[in-house]
PDB file of C-alpha atoms in Angstrom:
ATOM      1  CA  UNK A   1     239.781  94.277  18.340  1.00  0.00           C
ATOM      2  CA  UNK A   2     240.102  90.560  19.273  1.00  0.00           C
ATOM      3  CA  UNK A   3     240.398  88.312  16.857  1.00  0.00           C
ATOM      4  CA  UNK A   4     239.851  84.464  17.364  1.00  0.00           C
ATOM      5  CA  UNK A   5     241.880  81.797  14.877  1.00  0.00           C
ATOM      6  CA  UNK A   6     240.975  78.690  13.763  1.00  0.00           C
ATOM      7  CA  UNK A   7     242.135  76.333  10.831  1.00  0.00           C
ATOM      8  CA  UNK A   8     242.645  72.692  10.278  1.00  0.00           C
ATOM      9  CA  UNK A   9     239.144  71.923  12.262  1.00  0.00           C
ATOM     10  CA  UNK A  10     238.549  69.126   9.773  1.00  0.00           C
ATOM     11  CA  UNK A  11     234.618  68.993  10.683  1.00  0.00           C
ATOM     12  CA  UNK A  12     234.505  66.307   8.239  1.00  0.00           C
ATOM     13  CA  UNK A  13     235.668  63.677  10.476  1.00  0.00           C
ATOM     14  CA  UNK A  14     234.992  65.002  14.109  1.00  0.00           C
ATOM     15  CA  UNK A  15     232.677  68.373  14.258  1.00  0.00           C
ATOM     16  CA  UNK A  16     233.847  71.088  16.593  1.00  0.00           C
ATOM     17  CA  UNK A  17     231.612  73.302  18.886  1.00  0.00           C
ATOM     18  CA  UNK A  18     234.013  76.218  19.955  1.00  0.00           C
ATOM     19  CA  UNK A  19     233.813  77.577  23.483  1.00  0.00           C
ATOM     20  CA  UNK A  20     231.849  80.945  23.687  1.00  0.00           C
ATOM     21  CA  UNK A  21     234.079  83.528  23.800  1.00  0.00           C
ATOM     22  CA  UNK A  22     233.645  87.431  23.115  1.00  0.00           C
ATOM     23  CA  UNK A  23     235.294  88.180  20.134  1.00  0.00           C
ATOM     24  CA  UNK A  24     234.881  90.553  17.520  1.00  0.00           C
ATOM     25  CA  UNK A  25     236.276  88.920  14.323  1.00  0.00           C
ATOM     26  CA  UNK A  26     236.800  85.273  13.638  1.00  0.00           C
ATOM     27  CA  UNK A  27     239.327  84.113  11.279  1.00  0.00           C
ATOM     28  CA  UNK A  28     239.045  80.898   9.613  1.00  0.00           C
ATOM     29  CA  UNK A  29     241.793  79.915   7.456  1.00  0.00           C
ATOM     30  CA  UNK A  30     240.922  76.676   5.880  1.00  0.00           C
ATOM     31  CA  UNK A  31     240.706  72.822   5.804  1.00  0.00           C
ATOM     32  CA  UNK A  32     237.265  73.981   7.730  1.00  0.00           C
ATOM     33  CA  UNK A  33     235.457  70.858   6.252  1.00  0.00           C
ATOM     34  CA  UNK A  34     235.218  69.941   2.527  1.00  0.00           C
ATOM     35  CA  UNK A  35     233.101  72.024  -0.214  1.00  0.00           C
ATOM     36  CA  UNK A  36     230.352  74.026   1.217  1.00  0.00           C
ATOM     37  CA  UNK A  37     230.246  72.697   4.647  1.00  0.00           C
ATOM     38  CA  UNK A  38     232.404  74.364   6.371  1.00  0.00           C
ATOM     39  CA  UNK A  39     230.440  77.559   5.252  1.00  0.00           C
ATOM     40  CA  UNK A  40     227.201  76.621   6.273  1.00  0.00           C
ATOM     41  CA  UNK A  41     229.021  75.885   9.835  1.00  0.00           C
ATOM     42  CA  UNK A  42     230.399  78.940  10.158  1.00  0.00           C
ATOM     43  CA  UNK A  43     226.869  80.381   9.204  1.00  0.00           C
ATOM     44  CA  UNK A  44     225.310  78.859  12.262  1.00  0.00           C
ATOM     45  CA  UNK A  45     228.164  78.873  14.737  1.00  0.00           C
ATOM     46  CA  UNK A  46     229.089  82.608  14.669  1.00  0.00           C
ATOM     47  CA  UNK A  47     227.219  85.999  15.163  1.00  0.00           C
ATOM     48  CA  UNK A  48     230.494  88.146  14.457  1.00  0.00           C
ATOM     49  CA  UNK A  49     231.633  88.946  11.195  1.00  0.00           C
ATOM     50  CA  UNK A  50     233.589  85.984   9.966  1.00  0.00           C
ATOM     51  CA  UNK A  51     236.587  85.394   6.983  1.00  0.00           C
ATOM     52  CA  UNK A  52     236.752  82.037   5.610  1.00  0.00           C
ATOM     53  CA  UNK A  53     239.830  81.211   3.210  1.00  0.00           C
ATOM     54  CA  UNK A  54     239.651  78.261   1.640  1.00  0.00           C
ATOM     55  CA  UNK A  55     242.059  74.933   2.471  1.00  0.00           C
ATOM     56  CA  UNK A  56     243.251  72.278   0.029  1.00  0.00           C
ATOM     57  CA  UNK A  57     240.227  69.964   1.852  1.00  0.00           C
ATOM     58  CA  UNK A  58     237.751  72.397   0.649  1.00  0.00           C
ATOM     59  CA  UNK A  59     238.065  71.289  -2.792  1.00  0.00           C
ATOM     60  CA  UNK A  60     237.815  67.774  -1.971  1.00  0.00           C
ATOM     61  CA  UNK A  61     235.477  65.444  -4.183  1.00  0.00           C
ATOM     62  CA  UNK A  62     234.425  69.107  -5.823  1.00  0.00           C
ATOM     63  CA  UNK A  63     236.147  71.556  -8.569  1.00  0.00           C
ATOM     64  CA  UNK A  64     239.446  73.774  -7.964  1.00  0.00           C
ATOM     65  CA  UNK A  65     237.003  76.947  -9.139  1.00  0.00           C
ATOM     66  CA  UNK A  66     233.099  76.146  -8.895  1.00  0.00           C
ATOM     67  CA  UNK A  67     233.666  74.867  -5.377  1.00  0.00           C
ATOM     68  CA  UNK A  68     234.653  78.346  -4.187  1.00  0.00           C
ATOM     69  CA  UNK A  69     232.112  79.633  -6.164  1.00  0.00           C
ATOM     70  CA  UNK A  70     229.569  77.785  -4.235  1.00  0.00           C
ATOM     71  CA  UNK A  71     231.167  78.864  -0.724  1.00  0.00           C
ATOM     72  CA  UNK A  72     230.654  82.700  -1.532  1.00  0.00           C
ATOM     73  CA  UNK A  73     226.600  81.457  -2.417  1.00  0.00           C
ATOM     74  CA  UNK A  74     226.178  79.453   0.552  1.00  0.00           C
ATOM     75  CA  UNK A  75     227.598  81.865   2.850  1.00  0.00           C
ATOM     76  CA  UNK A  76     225.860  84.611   4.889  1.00  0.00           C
ATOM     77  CA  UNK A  77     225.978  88.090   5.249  1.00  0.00           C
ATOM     78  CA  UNK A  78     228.588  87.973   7.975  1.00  0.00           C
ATOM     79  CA  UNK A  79     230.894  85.277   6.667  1.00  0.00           C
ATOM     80  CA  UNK A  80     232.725  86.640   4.062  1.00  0.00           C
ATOM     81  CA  UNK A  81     234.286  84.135   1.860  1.00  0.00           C
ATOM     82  CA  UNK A  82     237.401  85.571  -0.051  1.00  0.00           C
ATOM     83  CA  UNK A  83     240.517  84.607  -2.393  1.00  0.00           C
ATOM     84  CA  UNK A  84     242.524  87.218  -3.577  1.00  0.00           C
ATOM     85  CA  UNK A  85     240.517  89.716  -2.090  1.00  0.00           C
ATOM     86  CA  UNK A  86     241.116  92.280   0.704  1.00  0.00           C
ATOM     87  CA  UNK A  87     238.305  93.086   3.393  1.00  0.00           C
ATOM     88  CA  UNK A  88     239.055  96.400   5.665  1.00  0.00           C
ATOM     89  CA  UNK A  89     237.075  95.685   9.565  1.00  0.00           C
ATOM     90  CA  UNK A  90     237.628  98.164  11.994  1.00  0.00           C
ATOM     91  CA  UNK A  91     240.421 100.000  10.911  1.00  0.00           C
ATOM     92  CA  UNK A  92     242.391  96.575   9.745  1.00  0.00           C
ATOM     93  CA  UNK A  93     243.427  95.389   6.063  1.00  0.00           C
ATOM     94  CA  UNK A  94     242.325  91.394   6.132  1.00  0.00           C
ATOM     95  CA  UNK A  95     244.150  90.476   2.612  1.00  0.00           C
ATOM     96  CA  UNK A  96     242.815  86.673   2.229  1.00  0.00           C
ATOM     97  CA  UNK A  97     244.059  83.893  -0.220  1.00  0.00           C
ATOM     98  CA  UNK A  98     244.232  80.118  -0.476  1.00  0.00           C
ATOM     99  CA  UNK A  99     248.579  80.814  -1.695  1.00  0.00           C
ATOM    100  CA  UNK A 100     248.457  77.105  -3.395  1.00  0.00           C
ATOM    101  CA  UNK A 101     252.169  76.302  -3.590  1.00  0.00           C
ATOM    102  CA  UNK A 102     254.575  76.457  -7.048  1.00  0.00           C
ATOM    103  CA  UNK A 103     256.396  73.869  -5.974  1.00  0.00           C
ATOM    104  CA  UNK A 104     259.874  75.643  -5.847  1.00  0.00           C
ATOM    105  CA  UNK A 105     260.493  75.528  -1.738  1.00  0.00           C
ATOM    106  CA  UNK A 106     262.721  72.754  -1.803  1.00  0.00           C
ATOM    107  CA  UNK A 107     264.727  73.857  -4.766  1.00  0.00           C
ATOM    108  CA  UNK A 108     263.471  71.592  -7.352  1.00  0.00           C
ATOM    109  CA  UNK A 109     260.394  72.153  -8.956  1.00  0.00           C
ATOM    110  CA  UNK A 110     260.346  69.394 -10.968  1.00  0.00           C
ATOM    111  CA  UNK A 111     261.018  66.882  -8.372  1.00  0.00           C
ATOM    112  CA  UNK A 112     258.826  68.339  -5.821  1.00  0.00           C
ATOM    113  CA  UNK A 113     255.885  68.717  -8.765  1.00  0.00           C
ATOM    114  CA  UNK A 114     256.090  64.867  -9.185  1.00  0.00           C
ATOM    115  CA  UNK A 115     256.564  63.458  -5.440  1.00  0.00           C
ATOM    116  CA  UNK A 116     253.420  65.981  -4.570  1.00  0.00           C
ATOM    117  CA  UNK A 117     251.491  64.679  -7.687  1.00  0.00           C
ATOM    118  CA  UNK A 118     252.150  61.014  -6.906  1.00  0.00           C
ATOM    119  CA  UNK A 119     251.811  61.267  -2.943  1.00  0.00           C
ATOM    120  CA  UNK A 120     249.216  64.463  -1.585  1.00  0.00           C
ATOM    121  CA  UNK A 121     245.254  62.976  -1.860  1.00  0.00           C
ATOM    122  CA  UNK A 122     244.422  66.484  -3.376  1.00  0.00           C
ATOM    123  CA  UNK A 123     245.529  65.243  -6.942  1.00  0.00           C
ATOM    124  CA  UNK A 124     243.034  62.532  -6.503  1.00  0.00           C
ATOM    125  CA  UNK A 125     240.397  63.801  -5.383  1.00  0.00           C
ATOM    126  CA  UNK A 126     240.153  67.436  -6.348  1.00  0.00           C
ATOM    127  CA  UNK A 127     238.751  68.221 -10.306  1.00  0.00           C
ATOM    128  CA  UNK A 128     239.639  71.030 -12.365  1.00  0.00           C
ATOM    129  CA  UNK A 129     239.206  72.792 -15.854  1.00  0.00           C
ATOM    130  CA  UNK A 130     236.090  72.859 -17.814  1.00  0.00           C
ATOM    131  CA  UNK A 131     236.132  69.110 -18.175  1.00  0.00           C
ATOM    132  CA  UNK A 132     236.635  68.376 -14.776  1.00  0.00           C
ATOM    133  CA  UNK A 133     239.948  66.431 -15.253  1.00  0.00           C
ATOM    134  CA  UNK A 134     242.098  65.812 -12.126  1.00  0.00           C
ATOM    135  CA  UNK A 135     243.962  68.433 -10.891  1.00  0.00           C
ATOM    136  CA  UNK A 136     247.744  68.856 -11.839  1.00  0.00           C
ATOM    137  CA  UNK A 137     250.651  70.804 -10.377  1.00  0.00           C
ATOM    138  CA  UNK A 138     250.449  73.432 -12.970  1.00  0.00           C
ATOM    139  CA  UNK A 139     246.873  74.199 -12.238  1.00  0.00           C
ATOM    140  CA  UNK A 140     248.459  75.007  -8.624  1.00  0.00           C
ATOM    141  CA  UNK A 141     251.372  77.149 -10.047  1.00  0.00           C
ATOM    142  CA  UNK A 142     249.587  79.326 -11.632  1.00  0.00           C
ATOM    143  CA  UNK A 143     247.152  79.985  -8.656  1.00  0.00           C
ATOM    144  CA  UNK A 144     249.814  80.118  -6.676  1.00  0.00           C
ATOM    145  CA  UNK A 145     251.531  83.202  -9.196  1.00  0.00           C
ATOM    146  CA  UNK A 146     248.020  84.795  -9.084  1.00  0.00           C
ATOM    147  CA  UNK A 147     248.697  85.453  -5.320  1.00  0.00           C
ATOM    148  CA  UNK A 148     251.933  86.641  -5.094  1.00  0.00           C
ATOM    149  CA  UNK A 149     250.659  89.063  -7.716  1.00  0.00           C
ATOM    150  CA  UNK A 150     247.696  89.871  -5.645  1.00  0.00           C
ATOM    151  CA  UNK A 151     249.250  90.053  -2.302  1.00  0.00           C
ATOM    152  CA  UNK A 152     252.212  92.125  -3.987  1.00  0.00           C
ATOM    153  CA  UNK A 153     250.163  94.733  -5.373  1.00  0.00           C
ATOM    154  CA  UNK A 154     248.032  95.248  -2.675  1.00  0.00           C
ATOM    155  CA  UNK A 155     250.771  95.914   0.124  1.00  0.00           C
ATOM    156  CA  UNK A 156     252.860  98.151  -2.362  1.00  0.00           C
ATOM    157  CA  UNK A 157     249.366 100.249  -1.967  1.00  0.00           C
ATOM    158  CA  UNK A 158     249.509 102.795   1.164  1.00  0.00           C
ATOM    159  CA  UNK A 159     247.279 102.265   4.294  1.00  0.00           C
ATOM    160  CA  UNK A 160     246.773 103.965   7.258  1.00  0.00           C
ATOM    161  CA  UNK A 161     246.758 100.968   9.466  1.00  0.00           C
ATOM    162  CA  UNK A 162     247.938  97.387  10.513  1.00  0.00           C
ATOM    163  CA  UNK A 163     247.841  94.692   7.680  1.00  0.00           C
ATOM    164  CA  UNK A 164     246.578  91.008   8.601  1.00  0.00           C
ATOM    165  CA  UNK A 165     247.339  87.992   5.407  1.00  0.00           C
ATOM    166  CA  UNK A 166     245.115  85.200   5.963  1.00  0.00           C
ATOM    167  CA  UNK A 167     246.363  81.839   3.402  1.00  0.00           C
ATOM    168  CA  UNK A 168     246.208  78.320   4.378  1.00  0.00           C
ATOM    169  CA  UNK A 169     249.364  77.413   3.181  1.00  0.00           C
ATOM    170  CA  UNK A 170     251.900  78.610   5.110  1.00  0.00           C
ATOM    171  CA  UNK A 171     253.953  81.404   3.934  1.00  0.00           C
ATOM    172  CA  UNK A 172     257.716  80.830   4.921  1.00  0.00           C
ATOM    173  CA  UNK A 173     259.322  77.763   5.880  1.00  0.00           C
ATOM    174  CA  UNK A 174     260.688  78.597   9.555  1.00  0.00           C
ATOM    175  CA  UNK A 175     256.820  78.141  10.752  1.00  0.00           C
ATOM    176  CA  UNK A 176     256.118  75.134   9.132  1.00  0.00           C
ATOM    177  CA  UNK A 177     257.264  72.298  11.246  1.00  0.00           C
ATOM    178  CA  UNK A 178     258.622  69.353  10.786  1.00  0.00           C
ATOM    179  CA  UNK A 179     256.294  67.205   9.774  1.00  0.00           C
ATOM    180  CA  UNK A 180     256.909  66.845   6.432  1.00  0.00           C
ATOM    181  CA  UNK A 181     260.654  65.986   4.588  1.00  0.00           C
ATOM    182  CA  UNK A 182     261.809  66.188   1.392  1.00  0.00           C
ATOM    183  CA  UNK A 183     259.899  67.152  -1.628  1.00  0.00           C
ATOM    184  CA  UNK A 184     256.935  66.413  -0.235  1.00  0.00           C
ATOM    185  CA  UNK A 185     257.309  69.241   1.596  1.00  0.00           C
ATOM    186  CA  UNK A 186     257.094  71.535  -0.822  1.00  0.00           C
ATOM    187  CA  UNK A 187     253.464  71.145  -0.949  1.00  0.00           C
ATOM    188  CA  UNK A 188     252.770  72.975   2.656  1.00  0.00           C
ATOM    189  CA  UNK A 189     254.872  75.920   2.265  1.00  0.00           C
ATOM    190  CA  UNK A 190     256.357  78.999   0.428  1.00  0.00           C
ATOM    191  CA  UNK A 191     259.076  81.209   0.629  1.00  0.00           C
ATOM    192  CA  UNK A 192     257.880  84.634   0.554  1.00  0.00           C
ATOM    193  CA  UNK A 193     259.838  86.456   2.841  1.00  0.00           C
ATOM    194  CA  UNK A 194     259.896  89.304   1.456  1.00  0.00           C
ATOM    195  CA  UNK A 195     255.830  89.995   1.369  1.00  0.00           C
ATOM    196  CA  UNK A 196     255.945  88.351   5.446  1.00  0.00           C
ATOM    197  CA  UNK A 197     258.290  91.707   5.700  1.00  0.00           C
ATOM    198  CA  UNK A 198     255.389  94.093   4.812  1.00  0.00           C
ATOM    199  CA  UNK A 199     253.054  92.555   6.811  1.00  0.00           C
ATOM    200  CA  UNK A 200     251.920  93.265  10.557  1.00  0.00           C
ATOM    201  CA  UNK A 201     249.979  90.133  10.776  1.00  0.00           C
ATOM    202  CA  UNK A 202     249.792  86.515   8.551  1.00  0.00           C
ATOM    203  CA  UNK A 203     247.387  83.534   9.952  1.00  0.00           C
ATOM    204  CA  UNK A 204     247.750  80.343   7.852  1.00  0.00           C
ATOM    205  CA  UNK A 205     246.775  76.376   8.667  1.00  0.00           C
ATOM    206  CA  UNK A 206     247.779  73.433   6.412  1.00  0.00           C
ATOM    207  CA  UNK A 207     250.876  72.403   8.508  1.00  0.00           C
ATOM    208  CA  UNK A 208     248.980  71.245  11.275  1.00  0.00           C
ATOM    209  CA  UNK A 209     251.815  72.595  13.190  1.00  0.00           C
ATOM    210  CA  UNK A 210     250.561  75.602  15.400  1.00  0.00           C
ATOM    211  CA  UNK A 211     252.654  78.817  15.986  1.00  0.00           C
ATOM    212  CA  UNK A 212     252.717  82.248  17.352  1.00  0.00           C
ATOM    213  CA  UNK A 213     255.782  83.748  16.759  1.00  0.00           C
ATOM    214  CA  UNK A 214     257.494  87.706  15.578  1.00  0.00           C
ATOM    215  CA  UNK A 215     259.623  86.551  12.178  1.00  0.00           C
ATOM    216  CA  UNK A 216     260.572  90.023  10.488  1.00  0.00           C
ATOM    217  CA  UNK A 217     258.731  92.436  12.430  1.00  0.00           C
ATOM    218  CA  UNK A 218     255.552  89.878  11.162  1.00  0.00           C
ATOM    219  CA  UNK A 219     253.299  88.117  13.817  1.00  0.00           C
ATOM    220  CA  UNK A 220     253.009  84.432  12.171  1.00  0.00           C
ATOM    221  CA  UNK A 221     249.957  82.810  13.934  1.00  0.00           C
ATOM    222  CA  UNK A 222     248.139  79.199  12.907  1.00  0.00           C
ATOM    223  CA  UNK A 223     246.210  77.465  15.445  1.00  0.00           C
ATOM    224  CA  UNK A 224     245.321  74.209  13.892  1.00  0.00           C
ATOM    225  CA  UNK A 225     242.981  71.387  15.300  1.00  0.00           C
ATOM    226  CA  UNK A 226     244.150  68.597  12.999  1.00  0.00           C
ATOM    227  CA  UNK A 227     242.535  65.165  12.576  1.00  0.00           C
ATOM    228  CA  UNK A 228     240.981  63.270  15.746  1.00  0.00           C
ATOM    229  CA  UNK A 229     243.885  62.172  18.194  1.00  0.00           C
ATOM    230  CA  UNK A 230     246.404  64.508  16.256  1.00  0.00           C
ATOM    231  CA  UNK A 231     248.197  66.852  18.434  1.00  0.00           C
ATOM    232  CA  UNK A 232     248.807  70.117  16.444  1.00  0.00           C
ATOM    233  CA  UNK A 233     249.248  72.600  19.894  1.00  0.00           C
ATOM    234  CA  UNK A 234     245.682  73.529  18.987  1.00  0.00           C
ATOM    235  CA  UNK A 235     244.401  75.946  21.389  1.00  0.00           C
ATOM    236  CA  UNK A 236     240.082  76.669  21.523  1.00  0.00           C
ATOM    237  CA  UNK A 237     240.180  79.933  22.630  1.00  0.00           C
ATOM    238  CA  UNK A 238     243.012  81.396  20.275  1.00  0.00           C
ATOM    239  CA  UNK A 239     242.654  85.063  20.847  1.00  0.00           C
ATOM    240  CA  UNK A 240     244.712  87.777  19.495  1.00  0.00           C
ATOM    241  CA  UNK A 241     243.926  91.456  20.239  1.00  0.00           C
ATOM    242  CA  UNK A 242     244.847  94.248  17.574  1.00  0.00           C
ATOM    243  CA  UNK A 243     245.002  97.611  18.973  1.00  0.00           C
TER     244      UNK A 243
END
């Protein structure tokens, strides 16, 4: 089965046309372009059965909930639009989820809470509850908790074949890069080792730092476009093949 990755593609600012290559699955694993649009793009663009998990950019000038709720309606039959929610294709468990952070990477929640609150755009610009107040770091701890719940149960659950996590946010520091320092850093990645361990496969974007690398008997993949004249190591015809 070949699979083709794609995050970061930021559509909002510079819309990609990707090459046309046979694959059989594509994975798209956020920052896509914001709200609905990305959906509707990935309606158009693709024939092959798509997954779509939703970036931090998604959200943008929308609501942390209703906007995903309006990705699963605007998407077709083919793209399937998922958080927290496994999809099995061909023999393979796709296990797909935003992982928002909870702030404790760097070692100090606190401190990392308030330098992402006062520095990352999402707190601006992203709404949340039922009165559509800005969003706060708590509202991203406890999606983040919902996750590792998720993704925990899920792959403590027997199956008789190879496991692929899709997130945005990246899942273990070693693959993040080194874009970011300090707190602010906390805000791109977690440190969940232990669920990379019982995985065969994890894609993830938000770094705009691309990777393919074997951590932990775990292939760690992003291929991320970035924003216009960023170099992220993107590569258009990212193919991986899963026998």
């Amino acid at each position: 089965m070949k699979v083709l990755i794609y995050s970061d593609l930021h559509n909002e600012f510079d819309r990609f046309i990707p090459p046309d290559v046979p694959v059989d699955v594509v994975v798209l694993a956020g920052d896509i372009d914001i709200q609905a649009r990305g959906v509707l793009w990935a309606n158009e663009t693709f024939q092959c059965p798509v997954i779509y998990c939703a970036g931090n950019h998604e959200a943008y000038k929308g609501h942390l909930d209703r906007t995903l709720e309006k990705m699963k309606a605007a998407a077709a039959a083919h793209v399937h639009v998922l958080e927290n929610e496994s999809w099995i294709f061909r023999g393979v468990r796709f296990l797909v989820a935003t992982a928002w952070t909870d702030f404790t990477s760097t070692g100090d929640a606190v401190a990392a809470s308030m330098t992402c609150a006062r520095q990352m755009n999402d707190f601006r610009t992203i709404r949340a509850d039922s009165n559509y107040r800005r969003l706060r770091p708590a509202d991203l701890v406890a999606k983040n908790e919902a996750t590792k719940a998720f993704l925990s149960r899920v792959l403590a659950e027997p199956f008789d074949g190879k496991t692929f996590v899709v997130t945005h946010h990246c899942p273990i520091p070693e693959v993040a890069g080194d874009e970011y320092e300090g707190h602010l850093s906390a805000a791109f990645y977690n440190r969940w080792h232990g669920l990379v361990e019982q995985v065969d496969y994890w894609a993830f974007g938000h770094t705009h730092h691309s990777v393919d690398t074997m951590l932990r008997g775990c292939r760690l993949l992003s291929n991320q476009r970035g924003y216009p004249g960023e170099d992220c190591g993107f590569e258009p015809r990212k193919l991986i093949e899963i026998g």
